[in-house]
């Protein structure tokens, strides 16, 4: 998608001075759109945002990427020297990068949110409860584990599908080990 949106956007584009947009504008726009989309995908799959994550994202966007791109672009002996600032001044460039990033990230974000809403995993439920501070999740889990261990100790059936405590699992393994 990234390639074709950039390609068809610059297919017949002409600058104000009469120069046509060429390979460098197309490839630079495609590359920046890939970087922005990649950062968006990483942002979607980060489980917990804290100040360190925000700092690293900001550092990457503000310092590392532009520093590398400007240093690489200003190497002498290349015919693209100084073109990057020219690309940044075009509204078409920013519009294409924004459209590509949004069109690529939005479906994944909707699918991820839909899965957590309609088919939640245990971690989704725990994070939702912890975020809303409806329960103290650590104490709730301790109580549930104690209840589960008491239930397992009181049951003496051969149902192996029930979750077992470590002690009970060791007892079952040692009692069946001799018969195998």
PDB file of C-alpha atoms in Angstrom:
ATOM      1  CA  UNK A   1       0.000   0.000   0.000  1.00  0.00           C
ATOM      2  CA  UNK A   2       2.797   2.372   0.917  1.00  0.00           C
ATOM      3  CA  UNK A   3       4.497   2.000  -2.432  1.00  0.00           C
ATOM      4  CA  UNK A   4       1.396   2.412  -4.586  1.00  0.00           C
ATOM      5  CA  UNK A   5      -0.050   5.394  -2.719  1.00  0.00           C
ATOM      6  CA  UNK A   6       3.269   7.226  -3.037  1.00  0.00           C
ATOM      7  CA  UNK A   7       3.755   6.136  -6.639  1.00  0.00           C
ATOM      8  CA  UNK A   8       0.344   7.256  -7.872  1.00  0.00           C
ATOM      9  CA  UNK A   9       0.531  10.471  -5.860  1.00  0.00           C
ATOM     10  CA  UNK A  10       3.739  11.537  -7.586  1.00  0.00           C
ATOM     11  CA  UNK A  11       2.983  10.019 -10.993  1.00  0.00           C
ATOM     12  CA  UNK A  12       2.043  13.299 -12.706  1.00  0.00           C
ATOM     13  CA  UNK A  13       3.052  15.791 -10.015  1.00  0.00           C
ATOM     14  CA  UNK A  14       4.847  18.965 -11.082  1.00  0.00           C
ATOM     15  CA  UNK A  15       6.456  21.574  -8.807  1.00  0.00           C
ATOM     16  CA  UNK A  16       5.691  25.301  -9.039  1.00  0.00           C
ATOM     17  CA  UNK A  17       8.930  25.930 -10.934  1.00  0.00           C
ATOM     18  CA  UNK A  18       7.961  23.406 -13.622  1.00  0.00           C
ATOM     19  CA  UNK A  19      10.232  20.633 -12.362  1.00  0.00           C
ATOM     20  CA  UNK A  20       8.573  17.238 -12.125  1.00  0.00           C
ATOM     21  CA  UNK A  21       8.726  15.220  -8.942  1.00  0.00           C
ATOM     22  CA  UNK A  22      11.084  12.364  -9.470  1.00  0.00           C
ATOM     23  CA  UNK A  23      12.467   9.227  -7.973  1.00  0.00           C
ATOM     24  CA  UNK A  24      13.999  10.940  -4.935  1.00  0.00           C
ATOM     25  CA  UNK A  25      10.763  12.590  -3.820  1.00  0.00           C
ATOM     26  CA  UNK A  26       8.851   9.362  -4.303  1.00  0.00           C
ATOM     27  CA  UNK A  27      11.402   7.203  -2.483  1.00  0.00           C
ATOM     28  CA  UNK A  28      11.880   9.689   0.351  1.00  0.00           C
ATOM     29  CA  UNK A  29       8.120   9.968   0.887  1.00  0.00           C
ATOM     30  CA  UNK A  30       7.796   6.182   0.846  1.00  0.00           C
ATOM     31  CA  UNK A  31      10.620   5.811   3.360  1.00  0.00           C
ATOM     32  CA  UNK A  32       9.249   8.415   5.782  1.00  0.00           C
ATOM     33  CA  UNK A  33       5.789   6.846   5.553  1.00  0.00           C
ATOM     34  CA  UNK A  34       7.277   3.436   6.389  1.00  0.00           C
ATOM     35  CA  UNK A  35       9.090   4.869   9.424  1.00  0.00           C
ATOM     36  CA  UNK A  36       5.970   6.659  10.707  1.00  0.00           C
ATOM     37  CA  UNK A  37       3.803   3.570  10.118  1.00  0.00           C
ATOM     38  CA  UNK A  38       6.335   1.372  11.890  1.00  0.00           C
ATOM     39  CA  UNK A  39       6.364   3.673  14.915  1.00  0.00           C
ATOM     40  CA  UNK A  40       2.562   3.606  14.900  1.00  0.00           C
ATOM     41  CA  UNK A  41       2.500  -0.200  14.924  1.00  0.00           C
ATOM     42  CA  UNK A  42       4.961  -0.282  17.800  1.00  0.00           C
ATOM     43  CA  UNK A  43       2.815   2.232  19.683  1.00  0.00           C
ATOM     44  CA  UNK A  44      -0.282   0.054  19.223  1.00  0.00           C
ATOM     45  CA  UNK A  45       1.371  -3.037  20.680  1.00  0.00           C
ATOM     46  CA  UNK A  46       3.004  -1.403  23.685  1.00  0.00           C
ATOM     47  CA  UNK A  47       1.126  -2.755  26.681  1.00  0.00           C
ATOM     48  CA  UNK A  48       1.822  -0.017  29.193  1.00  0.00           C
ATOM     49  CA  UNK A  49       2.882   3.528  28.429  1.00  0.00           C
ATOM     50  CA  UNK A  50       5.099   5.229  30.961  1.00  0.00           C
ATOM     51  CA  UNK A  51       7.407   8.206  30.834  1.00  0.00           C
ATOM     52  CA  UNK A  52      10.372   6.135  29.607  1.00  0.00           C
ATOM     53  CA  UNK A  53       8.458   4.841  26.575  1.00  0.00           C
ATOM     54  CA  UNK A  54       7.193   8.328  25.729  1.00  0.00           C
ATOM     55  CA  UNK A  55      10.731   9.700  26.109  1.00  0.00           C
ATOM     56  CA  UNK A  56      12.200   7.054  23.787  1.00  0.00           C
ATOM     57  CA  UNK A  57       9.512   7.686  21.146  1.00  0.00           C
ATOM     58  CA  UNK A  58      10.049  11.440  21.346  1.00  0.00           C
ATOM     59  CA  UNK A  59      13.821  10.986  21.221  1.00  0.00           C
ATOM     60  CA  UNK A  60      13.524   8.818  18.137  1.00  0.00           C
ATOM     61  CA  UNK A  61      11.149  11.156  16.321  1.00  0.00           C
ATOM     62  CA  UNK A  62      12.848  14.423  17.292  1.00  0.00           C
ATOM     63  CA  UNK A  63      16.569  13.594  17.484  1.00  0.00           C
ATOM     64  CA  UNK A  64      17.674  10.204  16.155  1.00  0.00           C
ATOM     65  CA  UNK A  65      15.810   9.977  12.874  1.00  0.00           C
ATOM     66  CA  UNK A  66      16.232  13.595  11.727  1.00  0.00           C
ATOM     67  CA  UNK A  67      19.856  13.605  12.852  1.00  0.00           C
ATOM     68  CA  UNK A  68      20.630  10.504  10.829  1.00  0.00           C
ATOM     69  CA  UNK A  69      18.599  11.631   7.836  1.00  0.00           C
ATOM     70  CA  UNK A  70      20.125  15.116   7.678  1.00  0.00           C
ATOM     71  CA  UNK A  71      23.669  13.819   8.183  1.00  0.00           C
ATOM     72  CA  UNK A  72      23.222  11.193   5.470  1.00  0.00           C
ATOM     73  CA  UNK A  73      21.558  13.659   3.129  1.00  0.00           C
ATOM     74  CA  UNK A  74      24.336  16.245   3.463  1.00  0.00           C
ATOM     75  CA  UNK A  75      27.205  13.948   2.458  1.00  0.00           C
ATOM     76  CA  UNK A  76      29.229  15.633  -0.290  1.00  0.00           C
ATOM     77  CA  UNK A  77      29.366  14.100  -3.714  1.00  0.00           C
ATOM     78  CA  UNK A  78      25.726  13.068  -3.963  1.00  0.00           C
ATOM     79  CA  UNK A  79      23.234  14.663  -6.289  1.00  0.00           C
ATOM     80  CA  UNK A  80      20.499  14.690  -3.639  1.00  0.00           C
ATOM     81  CA  UNK A  81      22.351  17.005  -1.242  1.00  0.00           C
ATOM     82  CA  UNK A  82      19.944  19.436   0.383  1.00  0.00           C
ATOM     83  CA  UNK A  83      16.774  17.980  -1.116  1.00  0.00           C
ATOM     84  CA  UNK A  84      15.358  16.790   2.184  1.00  0.00           C
ATOM     85  CA  UNK A  85      14.477  20.287   3.384  1.00  0.00           C
ATOM     86  CA  UNK A  86      12.764  20.882   0.063  1.00  0.00           C
ATOM     87  CA  UNK A  87      10.648  17.757   0.536  1.00  0.00           C
ATOM     88  CA  UNK A  88       9.599  18.807   4.032  1.00  0.00           C
ATOM     89  CA  UNK A  89       8.201  22.082   2.654  1.00  0.00           C
ATOM     90  CA  UNK A  90       5.599  20.409   0.436  1.00  0.00           C
ATOM     91  CA  UNK A  91       2.092  19.886   1.774  1.00  0.00           C
ATOM     92  CA  UNK A  92       1.718  16.945  -0.600  1.00  0.00           C
ATOM     93  CA  UNK A  93       4.564  15.143   1.187  1.00  0.00           C
ATOM     94  CA  UNK A  94       2.962  15.486   4.632  1.00  0.00           C
ATOM     95  CA  UNK A  95      -0.500  14.604   3.340  1.00  0.00           C
ATOM     96  CA  UNK A  96       0.760  11.412   1.697  1.00  0.00           C
ATOM     97  CA  UNK A  97       2.702  10.364   4.810  1.00  0.00           C
ATOM     98  CA  UNK A  98      -0.354  11.012   7.002  1.00  0.00           C
ATOM     99  CA  UNK A  99      -2.763   9.144   4.701  1.00  0.00           C
ATOM    100  CA  UNK A 100      -0.463   6.131   4.386  1.00  0.00           C
ATOM    101  CA  UNK A 101       0.160   5.924   8.138  1.00  0.00           C
ATOM    102  CA  UNK A 102      -3.514   6.279   9.059  1.00  0.00           C
ATOM    103  CA  UNK A 103      -4.704   3.810   6.407  1.00  0.00           C
ATOM    104  CA  UNK A 104      -2.150   1.232   7.538  1.00  0.00           C
ATOM    105  CA  UNK A 105      -2.530   1.680  11.303  1.00  0.00           C
ATOM    106  CA  UNK A 106      -6.301   2.131  11.638  1.00  0.00           C
ATOM    107  CA  UNK A 107      -7.401  -1.394  10.594  1.00  0.00           C
ATOM    108  CA  UNK A 108      -4.882  -3.018  12.932  1.00  0.00           C
ATOM    109  CA  UNK A 109      -5.953  -0.737  15.784  1.00  0.00           C
ATOM    110  CA  UNK A 110      -9.634  -1.561  15.212  1.00  0.00           C
ATOM    111  CA  UNK A 111      -8.925  -5.296  15.046  1.00  0.00           C
ATOM    112  CA  UNK A 112      -6.842  -5.190  18.231  1.00  0.00           C
ATOM    113  CA  UNK A 113      -9.467  -3.157  20.086  1.00  0.00           C
ATOM    114  CA  UNK A 114     -12.286  -5.368  18.794  1.00  0.00           C
ATOM    115  CA  UNK A 115     -10.499  -8.521  19.926  1.00  0.00           C
ATOM    116  CA  UNK A 116      -9.945  -7.110  23.398  1.00  0.00           C
ATOM    117  CA  UNK A 117     -13.590  -5.986  23.629  1.00  0.00           C
ATOM    118  CA  UNK A 118     -15.425  -8.993  22.168  1.00  0.00           C
ATOM    119  CA  UNK A 119     -12.941 -11.838  22.716  1.00  0.00           C
ATOM    120  CA  UNK A 120     -10.882 -10.693  25.706  1.00  0.00           C
ATOM    121  CA  UNK A 121      -7.906 -12.651  26.917  1.00  0.00           C
ATOM    122  CA  UNK A 122      -7.108 -12.842  30.604  1.00  0.00           C
ATOM    123  CA  UNK A 123      -4.479 -10.113  30.308  1.00  0.00           C
ATOM    124  CA  UNK A 124      -7.039  -7.810  28.646  1.00  0.00           C
ATOM    125  CA  UNK A 125      -9.441  -8.305  31.542  1.00  0.00           C
ATOM    126  CA  UNK A 126      -6.719  -7.802  34.127  1.00  0.00           C
ATOM    127  CA  UNK A 127      -5.441  -4.627  32.454  1.00  0.00           C
ATOM    128  CA  UNK A 128      -8.962  -3.255  32.101  1.00  0.00           C
ATOM    129  CA  UNK A 129      -9.682  -3.849  35.798  1.00  0.00           C
ATOM    130  CA  UNK A 130      -6.323  -2.458  36.850  1.00  0.00           C
ATOM    131  CA  UNK A 131      -6.701   0.660  34.711  1.00  0.00           C
ATOM    132  CA  UNK A 132     -10.176   1.363  36.029  1.00  0.00           C
ATOM    133  CA  UNK A 133      -9.018   0.515  39.579  1.00  0.00           C
ATOM    134  CA  UNK A 134     -12.204  -1.447  40.215  1.00  0.00           C
ATOM    135  CA  UNK A 135     -10.352  -4.151  42.133  1.00  0.00           C
ATOM    136  CA  UNK A 136      -6.990  -4.658  43.761  1.00  0.00           C
ATOM    137  CA  UNK A 137      -5.805  -7.252  41.262  1.00  0.00           C
ATOM    138  CA  UNK A 138      -2.870  -8.594  43.275  1.00  0.00           C
ATOM    139  CA  UNK A 139      -4.949  -9.390  46.374  1.00  0.00           C
ATOM    140  CA  UNK A 140      -7.837 -10.702  44.267  1.00  0.00           C
ATOM    141  CA  UNK A 141      -5.540 -13.150  42.486  1.00  0.00           C
ATOM    142  CA  UNK A 142      -4.006 -14.313  45.774  1.00  0.00           C
ATOM    143  CA  UNK A 143      -7.476 -15.023  47.177  1.00  0.00           C
ATOM    144  CA  UNK A 144      -8.530 -16.889  44.013  1.00  0.00           C
ATOM    145  CA  UNK A 145      -5.360 -19.007  44.075  1.00  0.00           C
ATOM    146  CA  UNK A 146      -5.931 -19.938  47.710  1.00  0.00           C
ATOM    147  CA  UNK A 147      -9.567 -20.865  46.935  1.00  0.00           C
ATOM    148  CA  UNK A 148      -8.456 -22.942  43.953  1.00  0.00           C
ATOM    149  CA  UNK A 149      -5.858 -24.803  46.017  1.00  0.00           C
ATOM    150  CA  UNK A 150      -8.464 -25.551  48.721  1.00  0.00           C
ATOM    151  CA  UNK A 151     -10.883 -26.863  46.092  1.00  0.00           C
ATOM    152  CA  UNK A 152      -8.198 -29.059  44.568  1.00  0.00           C
ATOM    153  CA  UNK A 153      -7.195 -30.438  47.946  1.00  0.00           C
ATOM    154  CA  UNK A 154     -10.817 -31.303  48.764  1.00  0.00           C
ATOM    155  CA  UNK A 155     -11.496 -33.065  45.442  1.00  0.00           C
ATOM    156  CA  UNK A 156     -10.222 -36.612  44.970  1.00  0.00           C
ATOM    157  CA  UNK A 157     -11.407 -37.345  41.426  1.00  0.00           C
ATOM    158  CA  UNK A 158      -9.252 -38.275  38.439  1.00  0.00           C
ATOM    159  CA  UNK A 159     -10.112 -35.194  36.351  1.00  0.00           C
ATOM    160  CA  UNK A 160      -6.719 -34.074  35.015  1.00  0.00           C
ATOM    161  CA  UNK A 161      -8.148 -31.025  33.205  1.00  0.00           C
ATOM    162  CA  UNK A 162      -8.474 -29.060  36.455  1.00  0.00           C
ATOM    163  CA  UNK A 163      -5.555 -26.729  37.188  1.00  0.00           C
ATOM    164  CA  UNK A 164      -3.414 -28.161  39.943  1.00  0.00           C
ATOM    165  CA  UNK A 165      -1.146 -26.661  42.524  1.00  0.00           C
ATOM    166  CA  UNK A 166       2.537 -27.601  42.288  1.00  0.00           C
ATOM    167  CA  UNK A 167       2.342 -30.000  45.237  1.00  0.00           C
ATOM    168  CA  UNK A 168      -0.698 -31.798  43.843  1.00  0.00           C
ATOM    169  CA  UNK A 169       0.917 -32.021  40.396  1.00  0.00           C
ATOM    170  CA  UNK A 170       4.017 -33.623  41.933  1.00  0.00           C
ATOM    171  CA  UNK A 171       1.821 -36.136  43.813  1.00  0.00           C
ATOM    172  CA  UNK A 172      -0.009 -37.101  40.625  1.00  0.00           C
ATOM    173  CA  UNK A 173       3.238 -37.481  38.691  1.00  0.00           C
ATOM    174  CA  UNK A 174       4.881 -39.642  41.356  1.00  0.00           C
ATOM    175  CA  UNK A 175       1.791 -41.841  41.832  1.00  0.00           C
ATOM    176  CA  UNK A 176       1.390 -42.484  38.074  1.00  0.00           C
ATOM    177  CA  UNK A 177       5.121 -42.760  37.399  1.00  0.00           C
ATOM    178  CA  UNK A 178       5.356 -46.273  38.766  1.00  0.00           C
ATOM    179  CA  UNK A 179       2.498 -47.578  36.586  1.00  0.00           C
ATOM    180  CA  UNK A 180       3.876 -46.332  33.265  1.00  0.00           C
TER     181      UNK A 180
END
